[in-house]
C-alpha positions as a LaTeX table, in Angstrom:
\begin{tabular}{lrrr}
\hline
Residue & $x$ (\AA) & $y$ (\AA) & $z$ (\AA) \\
\hline
Met1 & 99.15 & 67.98 & 100.38 \\
Pro2 & 100.20 & 69.64 & 97.38 \\
Tyr3 & 102.13 & 72.33 & 98.86 \\
Thr4 & 104.80 & 69.88 & 99.55 \\
Lys5 & 104.49 & 67.01 & 97.48 \\
Arg6 & 104.61 & 69.01 & 94.13 \\
Arg7 & 106.33 & 72.16 & 95.09 \\
Arg8 & 108.74 & 71.77 & 92.72 \\
Leu9 & 107.19 & 70.58 & 89.60 \\
Val10 & 105.88 & 74.24 & 88.37 \\
Thr11 & 108.60 & 76.30 & 89.13 \\
Ser12 & 109.05 & 77.18 & 85.43 \\
Ala13 & 105.39 & 77.19 & 84.72 \\
Val14 & 104.74 & 80.00 & 87.27 \\
Ala15 & 107.36 & 82.22 & 86.43 \\
Val16 & 106.31 & 81.83 & 82.66 \\
Ala17 & 102.65 & 82.77 & 83.84 \\
Leu18 & 103.84 & 85.78 & 85.91 \\
Gly19 & 105.77 & 87.01 & 82.57 \\
Ala20 & 109.31 & 86.36 & 83.70 \\
Thr21 & 112.24 & 87.08 & 82.23 \\
Ala22 & 115.47 & 86.42 & 82.61 \\
Leu23 & 116.85 & 88.08 & 85.72 \\
Ala24 & 119.84 & 88.45 & 87.60 \\
Ala25 & 119.50 & 86.64 & 90.95 \\
Cys26 & 120.68 & 88.74 & 93.78 \\
Gly27 & 120.91 & 86.01 & 96.68 \\
Ser28 & 121.55 & 85.67 & 100.48 \\
Ser29 & 124.30 & 87.38 & 101.98 \\
Asp30 & 125.67 & 84.34 & 103.39 \\
Asp31 & 127.40 & 81.84 & 101.04 \\
Gly32 & 128.21 & 79.44 & 103.25 \\
Gly33 & 126.41 & 75.51 & 103.19 \\
Glu34 & 125.44 & 75.52 & 106.90 \\
Ala35 & 124.11 & 77.47 & 109.75 \\
Gln36 & 127.09 & 79.16 & 111.86 \\
Ser37 & 127.57 & 80.45 & 115.10 \\
Gly38 & 128.69 & 83.71 & 115.62 \\
Pro39 & 127.78 & 87.01 & 113.62 \\
Val40 & 124.95 & 86.73 & 110.69 \\
Ser41 & 123.74 & 88.93 & 107.82 \\
Leu42 & 120.81 & 88.52 & 106.49 \\
Thr43 & 119.10 & 89.78 & 103.37 \\
Tyr44 & 115.45 & 90.99 & 103.12 \\
Trp45 & 113.48 & 92.01 & 99.70 \\
Thr46 & 110.58 & 94.27 & 100.64 \\
Trp47 & 108.48 & 96.83 & 98.77 \\
Thr48 & 107.63 & 99.02 & 101.98 \\
Pro49 & 108.44 & 102.27 & 102.18 \\
Gly50 & 110.84 & 103.17 & 104.95 \\
Met51 & 111.47 & 99.61 & 105.65 \\
Asp52 & 115.19 & 100.70 & 106.14 \\
Lys53 & 114.63 & 102.99 & 109.17 \\
Val54 & 112.69 & 100.09 & 110.93 \\
Val55 & 115.13 & 97.72 & 110.20 \\
Asp56 & 117.72 & 100.12 & 112.10 \\
Leu57 & 116.04 & 99.90 & 114.79 \\
Trp58 & 116.55 & 96.20 & 114.91 \\
Asn59 & 120.26 & 96.39 & 113.61 \\
Lys60 & 121.00 & 99.11 & 116.86 \\
Gly61 & 118.78 & 97.09 & 119.03 \\
Pro62 & 118.26 & 93.34 & 119.56 \\
Gly63 & 120.14 & 92.65 & 116.36 \\
Lys64 & 123.05 & 93.87 & 117.80 \\
Ser65 & 122.96 & 91.78 & 121.12 \\
Glu66 & 121.84 & 89.01 & 118.81 \\
Gln67 & 124.40 & 89.78 & 116.64 \\
Ile68 & 121.97 & 89.24 & 113.67 \\
Thr69 & 122.21 & 92.23 & 111.21 \\
Val70 & 119.47 & 92.65 & 108.26 \\
Thr71 & 119.94 & 94.72 & 105.17 \\
Val72 & 116.92 & 96.02 & 103.38 \\
Lys73 & 116.79 & 95.53 & 99.51 \\
Lys74 & 113.98 & 97.68 & 98.05 \\
Gln75 & 111.79 & 95.88 & 95.38 \\
Ala76 & 108.87 & 96.33 & 93.31 \\
Ser77 & 105.61 & 94.78 & 94.49 \\
Gly78 & 103.11 & 92.12 & 93.11 \\
Asp79 & 104.04 & 89.86 & 90.55 \\
Thr80 & 107.27 & 91.51 & 89.54 \\
Leu81 & 108.69 & 90.37 & 92.89 \\
Val82 & 107.31 & 86.84 & 93.15 \\
Thr83 & 108.85 & 86.26 & 89.57 \\
Lys84 & 112.19 & 87.68 & 90.75 \\
Ile85 & 112.22 & 85.31 & 94.11 \\
Leu86 & 111.25 & 82.60 & 91.92 \\
Thr87 & 113.92 & 83.21 & 89.48 \\
Ala88 & 116.48 & 83.85 & 92.28 \\
His89 & 115.37 & 80.69 & 93.99 \\
Lys90 & 115.64 & 78.24 & 91.22 \\
Ala91 & 119.83 & 79.39 & 91.19 \\
Gly92 & 119.75 & 78.74 & 94.69 \\
Gln93 & 120.28 & 82.77 & 95.44 \\
Ala94 & 117.15 & 83.61 & 96.83 \\
Pro95 & 117.73 & 86.27 & 99.82 \\
Asp96 & 116.68 & 85.25 & 103.64 \\
Leu97 & 113.66 & 86.88 & 103.85 \\
Val98 & 111.10 & 87.99 & 101.64 \\
Gln99 & 107.74 & 90.05 & 102.01 \\
Ala100 & 104.94 & 88.38 & 100.47 \\
Glu101 & 101.35 & 89.23 & 99.84 \\
Tyr102 & 99.14 & 86.58 & 101.31 \\
Gln103 & 97.56 & 85.41 & 98.06 \\
Ala104 & 101.26 & 84.89 & 96.69 \\
Leu105 & 102.14 & 82.64 & 99.63 \\
Pro106 & 100.88 & 79.38 & 97.86 \\
Thr107 & 103.03 & 79.97 & 94.64 \\
Leu108 & 106.00 & 80.35 & 96.75 \\
Val109 & 105.40 & 77.57 & 99.09 \\
Ser110 & 104.51 & 75.03 & 95.81 \\
Asn111 & 108.15 & 76.34 & 94.39 \\
Asp112 & 109.74 & 75.30 & 97.62 \\
Ala113 & 110.88 & 78.82 & 98.00 \\
Leu114 & 109.34 & 79.27 & 101.64 \\
Ala115 & 110.75 & 77.76 & 104.51 \\
Asp116 & 108.30 & 76.39 & 107.12 \\
Ile117 & 108.92 & 78.40 & 110.35 \\
Ala118 & 106.22 & 76.98 & 112.70 \\
Gly119 & 108.87 & 75.96 & 115.48 \\
Glu120 & 110.50 & 79.45 & 115.04 \\
Val121 & 107.39 & 81.27 & 115.12 \\
Gly122 & 104.66 & 79.59 & 116.45 \\
Gly123 & 104.73 & 81.15 & 119.88 \\
Val124 & 103.30 & 84.15 & 118.27 \\
Lys125 & 100.38 & 82.84 & 117.02 \\
Gly126 & 97.77 & 84.57 & 119.55 \\
Lys127 & 99.10 & 87.85 & 118.53 \\
Phe128 & 96.74 & 87.80 & 115.39 \\
Ala129 & 93.44 & 87.31 & 114.43 \\
Glu130 & 92.63 & 83.62 & 113.65 \\
Gly131 & 91.54 & 84.50 & 110.03 \\
Val132 & 94.77 & 86.48 & 109.48 \\
Trp133 & 97.33 & 83.88 & 110.93 \\
Gln134 & 95.31 & 81.24 & 108.94 \\
Gln135 & 96.60 & 82.73 & 105.80 \\
Thr136 & 100.12 & 81.86 & 106.32 \\
Thr137 & 99.56 & 78.37 & 107.33 \\
Leu138 & 97.51 & 77.61 & 103.59 \\
Gly139 & 95.56 & 75.32 & 106.12 \\
Thr140 & 98.25 & 73.08 & 107.41 \\
Asp141 & 100.06 & 72.77 & 110.41 \\
Ala142 & 103.10 & 74.60 & 108.77 \\
Val143 & 103.76 & 78.29 & 108.91 \\
Tyr144 & 105.27 & 79.82 & 105.96 \\
Ala145 & 105.38 & 83.54 & 106.89 \\
Val146 & 104.56 & 86.12 & 109.45 \\
Pro147 & 101.48 & 88.39 & 109.31 \\
Gln148 & 102.57 & 92.05 & 108.85 \\
Asp149 & 99.85 & 94.28 & 107.71 \\
Ile150 & 96.32 & 93.45 & 106.66 \\
Gly151 & 93.01 & 95.24 & 104.76 \\
Pro152 & 90.28 & 94.55 & 106.65 \\
Met153 & 87.28 & 95.41 & 104.57 \\
Met154 & 84.74 & 98.09 & 105.69 \\
Phe155 & 81.60 & 100.62 & 104.34 \\
Tyr156 & 82.63 & 104.18 & 104.06 \\
Tyr157 & 79.81 & 106.81 & 103.06 \\
Arg158 & 79.26 & 110.74 & 102.97 \\
Glu159 & 77.43 & 110.96 & 106.14 \\
Asp160 & 76.27 & 114.49 & 105.08 \\
Leu161 & 74.72 & 113.12 & 102.08 \\
Phe162 & 73.29 & 110.10 & 103.44 \\
Lys163 & 71.52 & 112.75 & 106.06 \\
Glu164 & 70.62 & 114.80 & 103.31 \\
Tyr165 & 69.07 & 112.20 & 101.15 \\
Gly166 & 67.34 & 110.39 & 104.32 \\
Leu167 & 69.15 & 107.26 & 104.18 \\
Lys168 & 70.29 & 104.67 & 106.78 \\
Val169 & 73.89 & 102.91 & 106.82 \\
Pro170 & 72.91 & 99.63 & 105.63 \\
Ala171 & 74.04 & 96.58 & 108.01 \\
Thr172 & 72.63 & 93.95 & 105.17 \\
Trp173 & 73.46 & 93.66 & 101.65 \\
Glu174 & 69.59 & 93.56 & 100.97 \\
Glu175 & 69.71 & 97.04 & 102.59 \\
Phe176 & 72.58 & 98.18 & 100.52 \\
Ala177 & 70.52 & 97.32 & 97.66 \\
Glu178 & 67.75 & 98.92 & 98.80 \\
Thr179 & 69.78 & 102.24 & 99.77 \\
Ala180 & 71.31 & 102.32 & 96.13 \\
Arg181 & 67.92 & 102.13 & 94.41 \\
Lys182 & 66.21 & 105.03 & 97.07 \\
Leu183 & 69.29 & 107.12 & 96.24 \\
Lys184 & 68.84 & 106.64 & 92.71 \\
Lys185 & 65.10 & 107.26 & 92.46 \\
Ala186 & 65.82 & 110.50 & 94.77 \\
Ala187 & 68.71 & 111.64 & 92.59 \\
Pro188 & 69.29 & 110.11 & 89.45 \\
Asp189 & 72.50 & 111.63 & 88.60 \\
Lys190 & 74.30 & 110.30 & 91.74 \\
Ala191 & 75.18 & 106.72 & 92.47 \\
Leu192 & 75.76 & 105.06 & 95.66 \\
Thr193 & 78.82 & 103.78 & 94.36 \\
Thr194 & 80.43 & 101.50 & 91.19 \\
Phe195 & 81.36 & 98.00 & 90.84 \\
Ser196 & 84.94 & 98.21 & 89.52 \\
Ala197 & 85.72 & 95.08 & 87.36 \\
Asn198 & 89.60 & 96.35 & 87.52 \\
Asp199 & 89.65 & 95.36 & 91.14 \\
Ser200 & 90.14 & 91.78 & 91.59 \\
Gly201 & 91.17 & 92.06 & 95.10 \\
Leu202 & 87.92 & 93.56 & 96.10 \\
Phe203 & 85.64 & 90.80 & 94.35 \\
Ala204 & 87.96 & 88.29 & 96.29 \\
Gly205 & 87.11 & 90.05 & 99.49 \\
Leu206 & 83.52 & 90.38 & 98.88 \\
Ala207 & 83.61 & 86.38 & 98.22 \\
Gln208 & 85.39 & 85.67 & 101.35 \\
Gln209 & 83.04 & 87.33 & 103.41 \\
Ala210 & 80.33 & 85.34 & 101.95 \\
Gly211 & 82.02 & 82.21 & 102.69 \\
Ala212 & 83.81 & 81.31 & 99.64 \\
Arg213 & 86.91 & 79.38 & 99.61 \\
Trp214 & 88.54 & 79.32 & 95.97 \\
Trp215 & 91.28 & 76.89 & 96.19 \\
Thr216 & 91.09 & 73.80 & 98.31 \\
Thr217 & 92.59 & 70.53 & 98.31 \\
Glu218 & 91.58 & 66.71 & 98.05 \\
Gly219 & 94.18 & 64.47 & 99.30 \\
Glu220 & 96.88 & 65.35 & 96.76 \\
Lys221 & 94.65 & 67.36 & 94.55 \\
Trp222 & 93.84 & 70.78 & 93.78 \\
Lys223 & 90.21 & 71.87 & 93.91 \\
Val224 & 88.86 & 75.43 & 92.39 \\
Gly225 & 85.77 & 76.56 & 93.53 \\
Ile226 & 85.68 & 80.11 & 92.17 \\
Asp227 & 82.18 & 79.52 & 91.12 \\
Asp228 & 81.10 & 77.99 & 94.53 \\
Pro229 & 77.67 & 79.06 & 95.98 \\
Ala230 & 79.21 & 81.98 & 98.19 \\
Thr231 & 80.52 & 83.51 & 95.13 \\
Lys232 & 78.22 & 82.83 & 92.82 \\
Lys233 & 75.64 & 84.68 & 95.24 \\
Val234 & 78.24 & 87.74 & 95.57 \\
Ala235 & 78.21 & 88.08 & 92.02 \\
Asp236 & 74.77 & 87.53 & 90.97 \\
Phe237 & 74.06 & 90.46 & 93.63 \\
Trp238 & 76.57 & 93.03 & 92.45 \\
Gly239 & 75.93 & 92.10 & 88.26 \\
Gly240 & 72.02 & 92.78 & 89.27 \\
Leu241 & 72.60 & 96.13 & 90.70 \\
Val242 & 75.06 & 96.99 & 87.65 \\
Glu243 & 72.18 & 95.36 & 84.90 \\
Glu244 & 69.09 & 97.55 & 86.64 \\
Gly245 & 71.47 & 100.52 & 87.03 \\
Ala246 & 71.30 & 101.00 & 90.72 \\
Ile247 & 74.82 & 101.55 & 90.79 \\
Asp248 & 77.54 & 102.73 & 88.60 \\
Asn249 & 79.67 & 100.42 & 86.38 \\
Gln250 & 83.00 & 102.16 & 85.78 \\
Pro251 & 86.31 & 101.03 & 87.07 \\
Met252 & 88.01 & 102.58 & 90.26 \\
Tyr253 & 91.07 & 104.98 & 90.73 \\
Thr254 & 90.61 & 106.74 & 87.41 \\
Pro255 & 90.14 & 110.56 & 86.94 \\
Ala256 & 86.40 & 110.22 & 86.44 \\
Trp257 & 86.36 & 108.22 & 89.71 \\
Asn258 & 87.97 & 110.64 & 91.75 \\
Lys259 & 86.04 & 113.40 & 90.46 \\
Ala260 & 82.62 & 111.30 & 91.34 \\
Leu261 & 83.99 & 111.02 & 94.98 \\
Asn262 & 85.19 & 114.55 & 95.26 \\
Thr263 & 81.57 & 116.13 & 93.94 \\
Gly264 & 79.40 & 113.65 & 95.72 \\
Lys265 & 78.12 & 111.75 & 92.24 \\
Gln266 & 79.32 & 108.73 & 94.25 \\
Ile267 & 78.33 & 108.83 & 97.91 \\
Ala268 & 79.82 & 105.48 & 99.12 \\
Trp269 & 82.58 & 103.16 & 98.65 \\
Val270 & 83.07 & 99.63 & 99.82 \\
Ser271 & 86.89 & 99.45 & 100.76 \\
Ala272 & 89.54 & 98.38 & 103.36 \\
Val273 & 91.02 & 100.18 & 106.28 \\
Trp274 & 93.40 & 101.58 & 104.12 \\
Ala275 & 90.75 & 103.80 & 102.37 \\
Pro276 & 91.61 & 107.49 & 104.14 \\
Gly277 & 94.92 & 107.55 & 102.25 \\
Thr278 & 93.08 & 107.16 & 98.89 \\
Leu279 & 90.36 & 109.46 & 99.55 \\
Thr280 & 92.95 & 111.87 & 100.86 \\
Thr281 & 94.10 & 112.05 & 97.37 \\
Ala282 & 90.97 & 111.24 & 94.96 \\
Ala283 & 88.47 & 113.16 & 97.04 \\
Pro284 & 90.45 & 116.00 & 99.25 \\
Asp285 & 87.50 & 118.54 & 99.04 \\
Thr286 & 85.17 & 116.20 & 101.48 \\
Gln287 & 87.63 & 115.66 & 104.05 \\
Gly288 & 85.43 & 115.51 & 107.25 \\
Lys289 & 82.67 & 114.56 & 105.43 \\
Trp290 & 82.86 & 110.46 & 105.10 \\
Ala291 & 82.37 & 107.83 & 107.90 \\
Met292 & 83.31 & 104.25 & 108.04 \\
Ala293 & 81.29 & 101.43 & 109.28 \\
Pro294 & 81.15 & 97.34 & 109.06 \\
Leu295 & 80.96 & 95.98 & 105.94 \\
Pro296 & 77.35 & 94.98 & 105.02 \\
Gln297 & 76.59 & 91.83 & 106.25 \\
Trp298 & 74.67 & 88.50 & 104.19 \\
Ser299 & 72.19 & 87.99 & 107.25 \\
Ala300 & 71.71 & 90.46 & 110.21 \\
Ala301 & 72.81 & 87.43 & 112.63 \\
Glu302 & 76.36 & 87.43 & 110.88 \\
Asn303 & 79.58 & 89.18 & 111.66 \\
Arg304 & 82.52 & 89.05 & 109.45 \\
Thr305 & 84.48 & 90.98 & 107.36 \\
Gly306 & 86.95 & 90.02 & 104.12 \\
Ser307 & 90.34 & 91.19 & 103.41 \\
Trp308 & 91.60 & 93.49 & 100.58 \\
Gly309 & 95.45 & 93.59 & 100.64 \\
Gly310 & 98.07 & 92.69 & 102.94 \\
Ser311 & 101.14 & 91.32 & 103.29 \\
Ser312 & 103.74 & 88.99 & 105.31 \\
Thr313 & 107.45 & 88.12 & 106.05 \\
Gly314 & 108.43 & 84.81 & 105.00 \\
Val315 & 112.00 & 82.76 & 105.24 \\
Thr316 & 113.04 & 81.03 & 102.04 \\
Thr317 & 114.48 & 77.82 & 101.92 \\
Asp318 & 118.03 & 79.29 & 100.79 \\
Ser319 & 118.62 & 80.77 & 103.69 \\
Lys320 & 121.54 & 79.09 & 105.51 \\
His321 & 120.41 & 80.76 & 108.84 \\
Lys322 & 116.57 & 80.03 & 109.21 \\
Asp323 & 116.56 & 80.57 & 112.85 \\
Ala324 & 117.74 & 83.94 & 112.80 \\
Ala325 & 115.87 & 84.99 & 110.13 \\
Ala326 & 112.81 & 84.03 & 111.90 \\
Lys327 & 113.45 & 85.89 & 114.83 \\
Phe328 & 113.76 & 89.06 & 112.94 \\
Ala329 & 110.46 & 88.31 & 111.26 \\
Ala330 & 108.69 & 87.63 & 114.37 \\
Trp331 & 110.18 & 90.89 & 116.02 \\
Leu332 & 109.34 & 93.04 & 112.74 \\
Asn333 & 105.80 & 92.14 & 112.87 \\
Thr334 & 105.06 & 91.96 & 116.91 \\
Asp335 & 107.51 & 94.46 & 118.42 \\
Gly336 & 105.55 & 97.62 & 119.36 \\
Asp337 & 108.09 & 99.80 & 118.51 \\
Ala338 & 108.39 & 98.15 & 115.19 \\
Leu339 & 104.90 & 98.72 & 114.56 \\
Asn340 & 105.13 & 102.04 & 115.36 \\
Ala341 & 107.66 & 102.77 & 113.00 \\
Leu342 & 106.30 & 100.48 & 110.39 \\
Ala343 & 103.11 & 102.55 & 110.71 \\
Lys344 & 104.77 & 105.74 & 110.43 \\
Glu345 & 107.28 & 105.06 & 107.85 \\
Gly346 & 105.43 & 102.89 & 105.72 \\
Gly347 & 101.90 & 103.71 & 106.47 \\
Ile348 & 100.67 & 100.27 & 107.15 \\
Tyr349 & 97.88 & 98.93 & 108.98 \\
Pro350 & 99.44 & 96.13 & 111.73 \\
Ala351 & 98.19 & 92.76 & 111.40 \\
Ser352 & 99.17 & 92.65 & 115.28 \\
Thr353 & 96.04 & 93.05 & 117.34 \\
Ser354 & 97.53 & 94.65 & 120.03 \\
Ala355 & 99.29 & 97.10 & 117.58 \\
Gln356 & 95.76 & 97.99 & 116.31 \\
Leu357 & 95.03 & 100.43 & 119.38 \\
Ser358 & 98.42 & 101.55 & 119.89 \\
Gly359 & 100.97 & 104.20 & 119.06 \\
Ala360 & 99.85 & 105.84 & 115.44 \\
Phe361 & 96.16 & 104.15 & 116.05 \\
Thr362 & 95.44 & 106.11 & 119.11 \\
Ser363 & 94.06 & 108.73 & 116.89 \\
Pro364 & 91.82 & 108.79 & 113.59 \\
Pro365 & 93.01 & 109.65 & 110.23 \\
Ala366 & 93.25 & 113.27 & 109.42 \\
Tyr367 & 90.57 & 112.95 & 106.74 \\
Phe368 & 88.17 & 111.23 & 109.46 \\
Ser369 & 89.13 & 113.85 & 112.32 \\
Asn370 & 84.93 & 113.75 & 112.50 \\
Gln371 & 85.42 & 110.29 & 113.59 \\
Pro372 & 87.45 & 109.74 & 116.81 \\
Asp373 & 86.63 & 106.04 & 117.13 \\
Phe374 & 87.79 & 104.98 & 113.59 \\
Tyr375 & 90.62 & 103.17 & 114.66 \\
Ser376 & 88.87 & 101.19 & 117.53 \\
Arg377 & 85.94 & 100.21 & 115.10 \\
Ala378 & 88.52 & 99.18 & 112.75 \\
Ala379 & 90.02 & 96.99 & 115.15 \\
Glu380 & 86.77 & 95.44 & 115.82 \\
Ile381 & 86.07 & 94.90 & 112.19 \\
Ala382 & 89.70 & 93.09 & 112.07 \\
Lys383 & 88.91 & 90.57 & 114.35 \\
Thr384 & 85.94 & 89.49 & 112.39 \\
Thr385 & 88.39 & 88.59 & 109.38 \\
Ala386 & 87.27 & 85.78 & 107.41 \\
Pro387 & 89.19 & 82.80 & 106.34 \\
Ala388 & 90.96 & 83.30 & 103.07 \\
Ala389 & 92.02 & 80.30 & 100.66 \\
Trp390 & 94.49 & 81.26 & 97.99 \\
Gly391 & 95.96 & 78.66 & 95.35 \\
Pro392 & 99.30 & 78.73 & 93.41 \\
Asn393 & 97.65 & 80.74 & 90.43 \\
Val394 & 95.95 & 83.68 & 91.94 \\
Asn395 & 97.52 & 85.88 & 89.15 \\
Val396 & 95.51 & 83.90 & 86.50 \\
Ala397 & 92.32 & 83.83 & 88.30 \\
Tyr398 & 92.59 & 87.56 & 88.68 \\
Thr399 & 93.27 & 88.29 & 84.91 \\
Ala400 & 90.61 & 86.22 & 84.29 \\
Phe401 & 88.27 & 88.43 & 86.53 \\
Lys402 & 89.39 & 91.42 & 84.87 \\
Asp403 & 89.23 & 90.21 & 81.26 \\
Ala404 & 85.58 & 88.42 & 81.68 \\
Phe405 & 83.67 & 90.73 & 84.57 \\
Gly406 & 84.92 & 93.87 & 82.42 \\
Ala407 & 83.17 & 92.97 & 79.51 \\
Ala408 & 80.18 & 91.92 & 81.39 \\
Ala409 & 79.96 & 95.03 & 83.48 \\
Lys410 & 80.36 & 96.92 & 80.06 \\
Lys411 & 77.44 & 95.60 & 78.79 \\
Lys412 & 75.51 & 95.23 & 82.06 \\
Ser413 & 74.82 & 91.67 & 81.19 \\
Gly414 & 75.13 & 89.93 & 84.81 \\
Phe415 & 77.81 & 88.16 & 85.96 \\
Ala416 & 77.06 & 84.69 & 85.91 \\
Ala417 & 78.71 & 83.43 & 82.55 \\
Ala418 & 81.73 & 85.61 & 83.42 \\
Leu419 & 82.51 & 83.67 & 86.59 \\
Gly420 & 82.18 & 80.83 & 84.70 \\
Thr421 & 84.77 & 81.55 & 82.59 \\
Met422 & 87.15 & 82.72 & 85.54 \\
Gln423 & 86.54 & 78.84 & 86.82 \\
Glu424 & 87.23 & 77.74 & 83.67 \\
Glu425 & 90.45 & 79.71 & 83.10 \\
Thr426 & 91.71 & 79.04 & 86.49 \\
Val427 & 91.19 & 75.48 & 86.39 \\
Ser428 & 92.57 & 74.84 & 82.80 \\
Asp429 & 95.83 & 76.81 & 84.07 \\
Leu430 & 96.37 & 74.43 & 86.83 \\
Glu431 & 96.26 & 71.60 & 84.75 \\
Lys432 & 98.92 & 73.36 & 82.35 \\
Gln433 & 101.20 & 73.56 & 84.97 \\
Gly434 & 101.10 & 70.01 & 86.12 \\
Phe435 & 99.00 & 69.97 & 89.18 \\
Glu436 & 96.42 & 67.40 & 89.45 \\
Val437 & 92.69 & 68.94 & 89.76 \\
Ala438 & 89.91 & 67.41 & 91.38 \\
Gln439 & 86.66 & 67.84 & 89.62 \\
\hline
\end{tabular}
């Protein structure tokens, strides 16, 4: 597998691709060469708000009895953190533990930055949905991290305006398209939703739901399938709606988008479980008017969703205390008190299935007080998360998406060519980095 055989090959290339600069490495808190008995001190790089308060629960409880102390070092998220981890690892000074988005795991593993902790945390596998756990194994027998939070995708809609215009909540994507057209005919100044070419994670999640597997392996070679039939189906569907003017073609998270949601110019949003927090800010005047439903399906017989966001806790290969670090990673993401604290302090939606119906998730978000079963429905949807297939250059694919799909959306020219560009640039980058790529 490329994860192991070629993992040291591309450290510099990945750093360059992520825009790396010379970073001062902040290493593990223990400088010893071997694991030692007695008190252990670990360092954890994370961007989650309030993580220091969560870690205090460990240090005063299980950690105290285990003689394992964890220190939090707050970091930036996304590519910035990946670059910093790789830079520190190149110097042999990465921290013991790191927070990593699921799509970043292949990059970290291919650079030998994450340890296989299957032997230490394999026992917690049953606490997570299969499609979630799979993202931390990269399709192998290894386990490179413990799932922390997830972003199962859902359909949000203005309940009052659906009723006003006689619209039904779409159960299939075909019904979704019909709903968009019906609304446009009844109210030309409104749109069901928008296709945002700024949000590669949204498109990836939609493709995942359709069965896409963008990165797979054939022996020792990577195979890129971004232009596979499943993704083509998704691209053609959304490109067709944009081309005919049935939906808007503007980016999300802009003042114009916020206003469209707040005033009812757009009356639905394909998003994830974290949407209530965004709507609270984007559309404050419409609180209590929205409802959540499962994502439309490609056929009435299907029942699965994609992921948009989420992260995990990994143990680095530089850690001198792999067992202790893995023990903390498992506690952090499966212990009830820890997960309640993560929800309260960090606003996360836990990957652990048992935590999705307890503590902070027994009552709906304030914005959705009109939907008492919000979190019970969310937990059922999360169970249907489809497997994802990430590779070592997700950042390149995402950038290509924004450029190519952005241009196509602006011109309303369909997305077939844009998808081809995304495929070509991703393959080219892998080859440039030195990976063998199957055709």
